[in-house]
PDB file of C-alpha atoms in Angstrom:
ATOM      1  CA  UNK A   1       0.000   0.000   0.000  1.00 69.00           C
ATOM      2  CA  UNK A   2       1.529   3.360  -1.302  1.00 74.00           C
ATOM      3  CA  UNK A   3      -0.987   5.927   0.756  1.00 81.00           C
ATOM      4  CA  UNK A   4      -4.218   5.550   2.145  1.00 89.00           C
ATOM      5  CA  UNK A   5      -7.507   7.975   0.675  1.00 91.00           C
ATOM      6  CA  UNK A   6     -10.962   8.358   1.484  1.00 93.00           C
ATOM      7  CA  UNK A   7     -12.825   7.793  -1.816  1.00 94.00           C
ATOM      8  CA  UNK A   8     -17.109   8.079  -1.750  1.00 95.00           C
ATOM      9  CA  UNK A   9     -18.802   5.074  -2.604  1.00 94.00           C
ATOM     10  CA  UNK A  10     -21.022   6.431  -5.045  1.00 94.00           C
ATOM     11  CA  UNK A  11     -17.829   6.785  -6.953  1.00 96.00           C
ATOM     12  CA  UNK A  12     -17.743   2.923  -7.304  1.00 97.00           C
ATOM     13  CA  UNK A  13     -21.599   3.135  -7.931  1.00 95.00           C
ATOM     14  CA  UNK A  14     -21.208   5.570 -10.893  1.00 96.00           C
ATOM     15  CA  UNK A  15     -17.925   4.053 -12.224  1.00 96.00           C
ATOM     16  CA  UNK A  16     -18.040   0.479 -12.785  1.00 96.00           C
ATOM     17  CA  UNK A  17     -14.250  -0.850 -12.794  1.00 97.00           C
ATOM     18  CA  UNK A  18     -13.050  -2.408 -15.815  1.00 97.00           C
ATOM     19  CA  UNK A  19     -12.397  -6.285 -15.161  1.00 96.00           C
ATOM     20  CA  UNK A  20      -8.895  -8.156 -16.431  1.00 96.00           C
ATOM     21  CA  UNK A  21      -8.555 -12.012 -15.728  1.00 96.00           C
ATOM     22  CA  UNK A  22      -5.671 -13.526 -15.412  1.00 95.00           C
ATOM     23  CA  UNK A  23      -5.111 -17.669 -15.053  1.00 96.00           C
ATOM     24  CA  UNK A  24      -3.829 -19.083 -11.797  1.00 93.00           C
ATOM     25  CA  UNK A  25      -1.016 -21.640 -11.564  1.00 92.00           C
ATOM     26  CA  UNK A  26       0.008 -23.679  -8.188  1.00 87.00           C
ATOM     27  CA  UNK A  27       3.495 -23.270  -7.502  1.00 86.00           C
ATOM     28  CA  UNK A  28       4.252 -25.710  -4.885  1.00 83.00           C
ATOM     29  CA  UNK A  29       7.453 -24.878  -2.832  1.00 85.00           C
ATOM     30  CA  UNK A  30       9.471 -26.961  -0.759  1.00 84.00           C
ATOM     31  CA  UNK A  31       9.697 -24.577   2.362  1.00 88.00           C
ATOM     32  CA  UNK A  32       5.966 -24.028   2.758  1.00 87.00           C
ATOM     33  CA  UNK A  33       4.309 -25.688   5.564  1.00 89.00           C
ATOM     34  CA  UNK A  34       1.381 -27.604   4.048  1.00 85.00           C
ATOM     35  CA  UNK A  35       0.892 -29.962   6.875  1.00 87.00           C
ATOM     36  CA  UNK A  36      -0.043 -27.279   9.550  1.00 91.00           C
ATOM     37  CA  UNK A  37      -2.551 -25.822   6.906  1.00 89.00           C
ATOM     38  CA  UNK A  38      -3.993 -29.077   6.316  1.00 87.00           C
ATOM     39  CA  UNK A  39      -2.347 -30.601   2.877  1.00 83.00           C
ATOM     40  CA  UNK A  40      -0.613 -33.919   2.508  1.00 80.00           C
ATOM     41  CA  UNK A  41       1.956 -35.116  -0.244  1.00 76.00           C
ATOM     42  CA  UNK A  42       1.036 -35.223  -3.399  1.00 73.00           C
ATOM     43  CA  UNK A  43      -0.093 -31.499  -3.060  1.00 74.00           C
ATOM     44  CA  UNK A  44      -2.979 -31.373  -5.286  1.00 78.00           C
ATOM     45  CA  UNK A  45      -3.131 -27.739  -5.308  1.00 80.00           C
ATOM     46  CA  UNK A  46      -5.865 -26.505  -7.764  1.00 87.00           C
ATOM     47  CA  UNK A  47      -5.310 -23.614 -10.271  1.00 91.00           C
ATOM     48  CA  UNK A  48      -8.251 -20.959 -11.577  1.00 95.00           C
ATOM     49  CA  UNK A  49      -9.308 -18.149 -13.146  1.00 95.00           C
ATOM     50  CA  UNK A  50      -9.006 -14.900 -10.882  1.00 93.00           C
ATOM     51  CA  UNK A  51     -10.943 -12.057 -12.110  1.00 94.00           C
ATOM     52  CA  UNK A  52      -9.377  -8.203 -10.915  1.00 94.00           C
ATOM     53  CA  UNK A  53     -11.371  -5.503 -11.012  1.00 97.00           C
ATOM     54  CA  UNK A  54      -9.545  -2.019 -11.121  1.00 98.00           C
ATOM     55  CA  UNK A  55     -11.344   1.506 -10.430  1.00 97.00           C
ATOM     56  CA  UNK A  56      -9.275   3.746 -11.892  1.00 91.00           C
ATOM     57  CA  UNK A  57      -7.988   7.567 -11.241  1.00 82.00           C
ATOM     58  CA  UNK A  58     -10.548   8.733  -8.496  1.00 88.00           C
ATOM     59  CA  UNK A  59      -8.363  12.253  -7.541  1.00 91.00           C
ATOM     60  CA  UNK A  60      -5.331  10.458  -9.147  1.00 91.00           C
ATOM     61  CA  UNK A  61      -5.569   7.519  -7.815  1.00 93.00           C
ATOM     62  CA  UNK A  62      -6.294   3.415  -8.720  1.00 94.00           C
ATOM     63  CA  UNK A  63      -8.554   1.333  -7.153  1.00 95.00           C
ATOM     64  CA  UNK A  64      -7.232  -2.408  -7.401  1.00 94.00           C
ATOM     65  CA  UNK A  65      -6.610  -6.040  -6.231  1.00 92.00           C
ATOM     66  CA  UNK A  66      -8.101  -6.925  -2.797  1.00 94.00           C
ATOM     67  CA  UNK A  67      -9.433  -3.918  -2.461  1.00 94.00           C
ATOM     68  CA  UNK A  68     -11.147  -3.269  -5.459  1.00 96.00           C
ATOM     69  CA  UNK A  69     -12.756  -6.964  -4.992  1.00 96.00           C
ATOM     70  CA  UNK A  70     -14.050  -5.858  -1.692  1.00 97.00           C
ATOM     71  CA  UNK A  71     -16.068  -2.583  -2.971  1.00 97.00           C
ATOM     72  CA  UNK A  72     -17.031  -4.814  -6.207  1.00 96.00           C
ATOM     73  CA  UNK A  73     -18.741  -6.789  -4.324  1.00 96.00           C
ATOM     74  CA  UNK A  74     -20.394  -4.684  -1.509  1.00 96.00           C
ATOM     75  CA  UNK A  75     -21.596  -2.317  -4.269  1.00 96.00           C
ATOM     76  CA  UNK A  76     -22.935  -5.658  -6.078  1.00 94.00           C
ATOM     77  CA  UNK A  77     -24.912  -6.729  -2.764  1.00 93.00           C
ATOM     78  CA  UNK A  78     -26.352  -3.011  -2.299  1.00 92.00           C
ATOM     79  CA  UNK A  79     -27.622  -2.361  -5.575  1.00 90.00           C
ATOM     80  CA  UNK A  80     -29.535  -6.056  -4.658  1.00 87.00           C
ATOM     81  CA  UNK A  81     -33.347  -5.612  -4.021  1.00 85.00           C
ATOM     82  CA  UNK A  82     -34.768  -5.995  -0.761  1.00 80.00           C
ATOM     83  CA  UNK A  83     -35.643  -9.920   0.169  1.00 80.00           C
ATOM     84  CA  UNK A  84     -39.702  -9.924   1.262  1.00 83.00           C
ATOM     85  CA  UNK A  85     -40.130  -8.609   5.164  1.00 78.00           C
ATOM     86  CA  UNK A  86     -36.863  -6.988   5.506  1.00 72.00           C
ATOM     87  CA  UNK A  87     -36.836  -3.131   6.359  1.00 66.00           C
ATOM     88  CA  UNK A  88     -40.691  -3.814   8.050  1.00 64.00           C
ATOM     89  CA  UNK A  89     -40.217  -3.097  11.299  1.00 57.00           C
ATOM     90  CA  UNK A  90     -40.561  -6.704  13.750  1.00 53.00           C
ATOM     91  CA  UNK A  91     -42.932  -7.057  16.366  1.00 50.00           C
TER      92      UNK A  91
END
């Protein structure tokens, strides 16, 4: 992390980030300790498809990687409807 900012989230509402994919390879190394993580030998590690969003140059400034997954997806579950009941007030 280079600096920290305050950007407003109907920033992310109004600018949807642009999405890049990229494929994901297992790398197993020697020195890591699969055991305590719960792996045996063979590692059967399994590869993917990671999708990045990136928000770019709010005040100068880019919006990506962990981050940018985060607000994608809380922006996603706002702009969700309402299920039935919820907002009524319970009795």
């Amino acid at each position: 992390m280079r600096d920290t900012f305050l950007v407003p989230l109907s920033f992310f509402r109004d600018n949807p980030p642009l999405l890049y994919a990229y494929d994901l390879v297992p790398s197993p190394v020697d020195d890591f300790p699969y055991q305590r993580v719960g792996y045996q030998k063979p590692y059967t590690l399994r590869g993917g498809r990671v999708v990045v969003p990136i928000y770019e140059a709010y005040q100068g400034y880019v919006v990506w990687g962990m981050t940018a997954r985060i607000v994608h997806w809380l922006i996603r579950e706002l702009e969700q409807p309402p299920l039935p009941g919820e907002g009524e007030a319970r009795r």
